[in-house]
Coordinates of C-alpha atoms in Angstrom, one line a residue:
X667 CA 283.9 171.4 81.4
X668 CA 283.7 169.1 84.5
X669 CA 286.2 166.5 82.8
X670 CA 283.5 163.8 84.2
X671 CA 283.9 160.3 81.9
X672 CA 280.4 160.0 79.6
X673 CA 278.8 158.2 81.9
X674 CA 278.0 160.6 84.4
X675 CA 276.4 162.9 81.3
X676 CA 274.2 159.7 80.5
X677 CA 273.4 159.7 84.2
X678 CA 272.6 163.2 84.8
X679 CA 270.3 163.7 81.2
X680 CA 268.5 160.6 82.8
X681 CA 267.9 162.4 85.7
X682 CA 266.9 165.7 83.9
X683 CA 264.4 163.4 82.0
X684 CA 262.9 162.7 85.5
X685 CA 263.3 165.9 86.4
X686 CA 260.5 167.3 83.5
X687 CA 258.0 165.0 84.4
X688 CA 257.8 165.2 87.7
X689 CA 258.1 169.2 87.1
X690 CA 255.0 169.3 84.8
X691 CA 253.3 167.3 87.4
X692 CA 254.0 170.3 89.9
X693 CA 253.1 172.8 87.7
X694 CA 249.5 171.4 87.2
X695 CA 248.9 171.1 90.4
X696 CA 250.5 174.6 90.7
X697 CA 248.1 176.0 87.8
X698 CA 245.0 173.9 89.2
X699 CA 245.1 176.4 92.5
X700 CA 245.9 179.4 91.0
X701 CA 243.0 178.8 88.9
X702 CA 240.9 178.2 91.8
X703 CA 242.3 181.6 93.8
X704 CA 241.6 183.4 90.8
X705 CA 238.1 182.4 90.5
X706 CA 237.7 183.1 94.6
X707 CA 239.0 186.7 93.9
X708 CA 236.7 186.9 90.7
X709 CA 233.8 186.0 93.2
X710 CA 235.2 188.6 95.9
X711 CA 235.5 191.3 93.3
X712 CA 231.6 190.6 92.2
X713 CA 230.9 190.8 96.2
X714 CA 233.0 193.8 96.6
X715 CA 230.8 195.3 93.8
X716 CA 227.6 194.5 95.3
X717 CA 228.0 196.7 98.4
X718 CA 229.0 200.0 96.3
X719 CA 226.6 201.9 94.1
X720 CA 226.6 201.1 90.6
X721 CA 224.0 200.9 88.5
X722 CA 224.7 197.5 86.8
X723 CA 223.0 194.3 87.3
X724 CA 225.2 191.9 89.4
X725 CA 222.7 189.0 90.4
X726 CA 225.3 187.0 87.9
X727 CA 227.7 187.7 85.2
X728 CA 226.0 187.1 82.0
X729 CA 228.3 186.5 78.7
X730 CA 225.4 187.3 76.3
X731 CA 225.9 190.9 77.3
X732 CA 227.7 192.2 73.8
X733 CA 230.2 194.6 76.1
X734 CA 230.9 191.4 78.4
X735 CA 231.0 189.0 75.3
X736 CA 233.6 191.3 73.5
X737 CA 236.1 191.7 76.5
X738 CA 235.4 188.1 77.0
X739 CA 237.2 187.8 73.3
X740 CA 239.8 190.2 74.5
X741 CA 240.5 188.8 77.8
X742 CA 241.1 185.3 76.0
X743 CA 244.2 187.0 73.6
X744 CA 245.6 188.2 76.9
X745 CA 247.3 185.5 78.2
X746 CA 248.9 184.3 74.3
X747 CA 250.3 188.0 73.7
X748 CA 251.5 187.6 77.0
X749 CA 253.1 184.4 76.5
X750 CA 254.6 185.7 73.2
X751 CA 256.5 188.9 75.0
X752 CA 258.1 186.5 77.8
X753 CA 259.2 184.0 75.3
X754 CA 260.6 187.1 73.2
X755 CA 262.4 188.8 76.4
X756 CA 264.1 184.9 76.6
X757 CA 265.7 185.3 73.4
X758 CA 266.4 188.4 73.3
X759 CA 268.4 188.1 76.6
X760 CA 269.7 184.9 75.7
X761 CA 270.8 186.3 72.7
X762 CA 272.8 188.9 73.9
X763 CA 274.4 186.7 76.7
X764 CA 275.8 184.6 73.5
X765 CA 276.8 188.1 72.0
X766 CA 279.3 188.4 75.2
X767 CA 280.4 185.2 76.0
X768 CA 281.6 185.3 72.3
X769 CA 283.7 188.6 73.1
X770 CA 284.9 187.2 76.1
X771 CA 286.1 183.9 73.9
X772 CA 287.6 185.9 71.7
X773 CA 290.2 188.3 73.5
X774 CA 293.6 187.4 73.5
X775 CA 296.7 187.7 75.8
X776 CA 299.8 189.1 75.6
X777 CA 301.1 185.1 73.9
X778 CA 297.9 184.8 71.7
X779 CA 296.2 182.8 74.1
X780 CA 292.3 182.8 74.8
X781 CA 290.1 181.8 78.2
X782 CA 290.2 178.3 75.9
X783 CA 293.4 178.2 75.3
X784 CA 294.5 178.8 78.5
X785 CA 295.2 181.5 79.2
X786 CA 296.7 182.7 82.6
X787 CA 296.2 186.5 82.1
X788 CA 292.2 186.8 81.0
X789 CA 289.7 185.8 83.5
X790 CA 286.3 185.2 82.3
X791 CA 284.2 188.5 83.6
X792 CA 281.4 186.8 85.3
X793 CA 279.9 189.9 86.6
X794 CA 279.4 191.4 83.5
X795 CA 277.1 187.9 82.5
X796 CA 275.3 188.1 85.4
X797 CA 274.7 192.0 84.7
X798 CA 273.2 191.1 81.5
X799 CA 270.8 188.5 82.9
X800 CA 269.6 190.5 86.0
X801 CA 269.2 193.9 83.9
X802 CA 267.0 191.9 80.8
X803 CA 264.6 189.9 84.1
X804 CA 263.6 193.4 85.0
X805 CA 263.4 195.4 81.5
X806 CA 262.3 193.1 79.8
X807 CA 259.4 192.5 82.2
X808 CA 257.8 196.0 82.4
X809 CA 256.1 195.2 79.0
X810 CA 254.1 191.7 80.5
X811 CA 253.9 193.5 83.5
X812 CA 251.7 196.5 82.5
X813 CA 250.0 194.3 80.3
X814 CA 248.5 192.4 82.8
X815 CA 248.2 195.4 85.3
X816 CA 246.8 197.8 83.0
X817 CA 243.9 195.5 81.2
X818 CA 241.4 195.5 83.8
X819 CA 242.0 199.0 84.7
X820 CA 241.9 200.3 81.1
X821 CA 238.6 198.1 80.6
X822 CA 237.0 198.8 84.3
X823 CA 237.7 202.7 83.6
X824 CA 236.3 203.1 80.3
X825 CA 233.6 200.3 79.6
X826 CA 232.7 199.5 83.4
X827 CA 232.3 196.4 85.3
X828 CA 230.6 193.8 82.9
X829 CA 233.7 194.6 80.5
X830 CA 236.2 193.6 84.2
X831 CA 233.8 190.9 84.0
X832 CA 234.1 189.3 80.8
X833 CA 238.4 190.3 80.7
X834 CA 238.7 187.8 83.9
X835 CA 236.4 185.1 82.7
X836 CA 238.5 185.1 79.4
X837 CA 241.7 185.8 80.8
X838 CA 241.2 183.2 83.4
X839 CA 240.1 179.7 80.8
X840 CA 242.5 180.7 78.0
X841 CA 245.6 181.2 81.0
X842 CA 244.5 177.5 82.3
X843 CA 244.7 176.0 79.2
X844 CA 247.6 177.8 77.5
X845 CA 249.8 177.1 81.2
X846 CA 248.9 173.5 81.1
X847 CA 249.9 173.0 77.2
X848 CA 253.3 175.3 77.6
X849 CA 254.0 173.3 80.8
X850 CA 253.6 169.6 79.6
X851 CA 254.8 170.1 75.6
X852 CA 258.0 172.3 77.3
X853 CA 259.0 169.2 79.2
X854 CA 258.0 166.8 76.5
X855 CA 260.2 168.7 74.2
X856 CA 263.6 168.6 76.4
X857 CA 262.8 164.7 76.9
X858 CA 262.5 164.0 73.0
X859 CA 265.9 165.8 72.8
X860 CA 267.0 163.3 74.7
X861 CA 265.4 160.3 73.9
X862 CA 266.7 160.8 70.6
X863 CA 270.1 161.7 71.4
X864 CA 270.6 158.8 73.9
X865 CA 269.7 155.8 71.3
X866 CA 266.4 154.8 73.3
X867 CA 264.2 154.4 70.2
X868 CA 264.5 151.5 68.0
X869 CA 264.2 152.9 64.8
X870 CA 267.8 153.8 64.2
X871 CA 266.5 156.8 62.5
X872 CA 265.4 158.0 66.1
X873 CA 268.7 157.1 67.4
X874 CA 271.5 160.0 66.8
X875 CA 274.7 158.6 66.7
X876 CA 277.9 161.0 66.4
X877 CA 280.4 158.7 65.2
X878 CA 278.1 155.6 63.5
X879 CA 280.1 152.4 62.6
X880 CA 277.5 149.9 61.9
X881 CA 276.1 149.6 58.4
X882 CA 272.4 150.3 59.6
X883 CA 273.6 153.6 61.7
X884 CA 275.6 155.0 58.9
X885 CA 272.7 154.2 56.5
X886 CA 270.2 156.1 58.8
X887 CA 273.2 159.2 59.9
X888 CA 271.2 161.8 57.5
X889 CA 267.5 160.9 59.1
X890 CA 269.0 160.9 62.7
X891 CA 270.6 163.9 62.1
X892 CA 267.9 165.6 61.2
X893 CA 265.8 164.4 63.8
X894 CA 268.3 165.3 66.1
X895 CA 268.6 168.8 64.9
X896 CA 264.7 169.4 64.9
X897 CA 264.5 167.8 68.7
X898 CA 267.3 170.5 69.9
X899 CA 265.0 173.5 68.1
X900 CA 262.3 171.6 69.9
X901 CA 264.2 172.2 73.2
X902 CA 265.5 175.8 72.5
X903 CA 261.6 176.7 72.1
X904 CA 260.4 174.4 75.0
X905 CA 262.9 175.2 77.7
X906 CA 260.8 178.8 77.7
X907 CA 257.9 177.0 77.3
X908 CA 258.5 175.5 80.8
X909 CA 259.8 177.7 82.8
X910 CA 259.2 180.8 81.7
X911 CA 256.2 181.6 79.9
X912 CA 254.1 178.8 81.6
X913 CA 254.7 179.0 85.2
X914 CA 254.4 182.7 84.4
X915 CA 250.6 182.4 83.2
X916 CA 249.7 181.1 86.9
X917 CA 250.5 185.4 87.9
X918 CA 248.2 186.6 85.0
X919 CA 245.8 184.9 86.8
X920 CA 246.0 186.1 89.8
X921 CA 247.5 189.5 89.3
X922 CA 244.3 189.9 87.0
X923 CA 241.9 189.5 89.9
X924 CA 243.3 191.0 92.5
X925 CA 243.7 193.9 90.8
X926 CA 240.1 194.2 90.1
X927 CA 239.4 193.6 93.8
X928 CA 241.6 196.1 94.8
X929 CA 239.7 198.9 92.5
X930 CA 236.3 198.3 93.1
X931 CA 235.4 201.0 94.3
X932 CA 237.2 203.0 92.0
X933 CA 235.6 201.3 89.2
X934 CA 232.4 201.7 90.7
X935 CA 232.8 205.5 90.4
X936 CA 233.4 205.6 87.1
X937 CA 230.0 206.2 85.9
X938 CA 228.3 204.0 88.1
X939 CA 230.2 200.7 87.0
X940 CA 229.2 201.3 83.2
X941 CA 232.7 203.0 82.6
X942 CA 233.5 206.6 81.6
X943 CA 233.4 205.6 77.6
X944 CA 229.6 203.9 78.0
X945 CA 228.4 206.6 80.5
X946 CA 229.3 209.3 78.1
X947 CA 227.9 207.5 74.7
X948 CA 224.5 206.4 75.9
X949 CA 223.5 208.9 78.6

């Protein structure tokens, strides 16, 4: 679109390349303290606990307990069906931003001309893009959103503390190791894209060439070609990965514990800390 000769693209991918490996580097430094806030808050919330009344046993949080043991369980699915309904909301908004690009494309003028053909008389509606993008961020985030929110309430309110307990501990190693993975294989997906598409590798069926003259290249145009299509499916599914779905398990951490902090007390009252659901089954 730029009209820039070819060499500034092979620049700019080279700097992208850069770009995702110093970003992953960020982000674990990024998910290394938001797991150590989480765990503060996680100890704060057990501190909290320990000046209310409830009638549960908080010298330490024991994952033998069967009630802490099964949220434990639940608390490790958290941040994966998380992870899925961000990487969802990317393509469903994605999806409908191709849906109206394709409409803008496709009007013509009162010569038959498009916005690529020329035209003088359409403009491309920018507005109407940027209303789909802003509108899907916060829609589509309502359903992570509660998620996260509404666990340790739903568990603190019916099964008491010890289930609070086990949700963060789960929650909390699972959102660690699922960030780091999404963060690293994101990046190392965009690079391979581009490793394969800039001829870096020397097995010419690594080395995607558009036009191949040479014997070997034309000999090796149906492998290339299909590694170059797999890299850019590779991409489509890591660019989310990235920066989306990973940098996002960093607030399931933290959102998580805080709040638990913040209801305490709250939880407390709800049969002592055992929960509403346990208080009522084995009083």
């Amino acid at each position: 679109l730029a009209e820039f000769p070819p060499e500034v693209r092979e620049r700019t991918d080279a700097l992208d390349a850069a770009g995702n490996t110093t970003a992953a580097i960020g982000k674990g430094f990024a998910i290394g303290s938001a797991a150590l806030v989480s765990l503060a808050l996680y100890g704060a919330f057990v501190v909290r606990l320990k000046s209310l009344d409830v009638d549960v046993d908080l010298s330490g949080v024991n994952v033998l307990e069967p009630i802490t043991f099964a949220f434990l369980l639940i608390g490790s699915m958290i941040p994966y069906w998380f992870a899925a309904l961000t990487m969802k909301s990317v393509g469903k908004a994605a999806g409908e931003m191709v849906e109206e690009v394709k409409r803008q494309f496709s009007l013509t003028d009162s010569q038959g001309k498009t916005i690529l053909t020329g035209s003088t008389e359409i403009k491309p509606d920018y507005d109407r893009c940027i209303s789909i993008s802003t509108k899907s961020s916060l829609k589509e985030m309502i359903a992570p959103g509660a998620l996260v929110i509404g666990s340790p309430l739903v568990a603190g309110t019916f099964f008491g503390v010890q289930a609070v307990f086990g949700l963060l501990t789960g929650s909390l190693v699972s959102s660690v190791q699922l960030a780091i993975s999404m963060s690293n294989s994101g990046g190392a997906w965009d690079n391979c894209k581009k490793y394969i598409k800039g001829g870096h590798s020397d097995d010419p069926e690594l080395r995607y060439v558009k036009n191949p003259k040479t014997e070997v290249e034309k000999a090796a145009a149906g492998k290339a070609r299909e590694a170059h299509d797999a890299a850019v499916q590779g991409d489509t599914v890591g660019d989310p990965f990235k920066d989306t779905s990973g940098p996002a398990l960093n607030i399931v951490m933290k959102l998580q514990a805080i709040v638990s902090l913040v209801f305490a007390a709250y939880f407390s009252a709800c049969g002592k800390g055992n929960g509403f659901l346990a208080s009522y089954l084995f009083q």
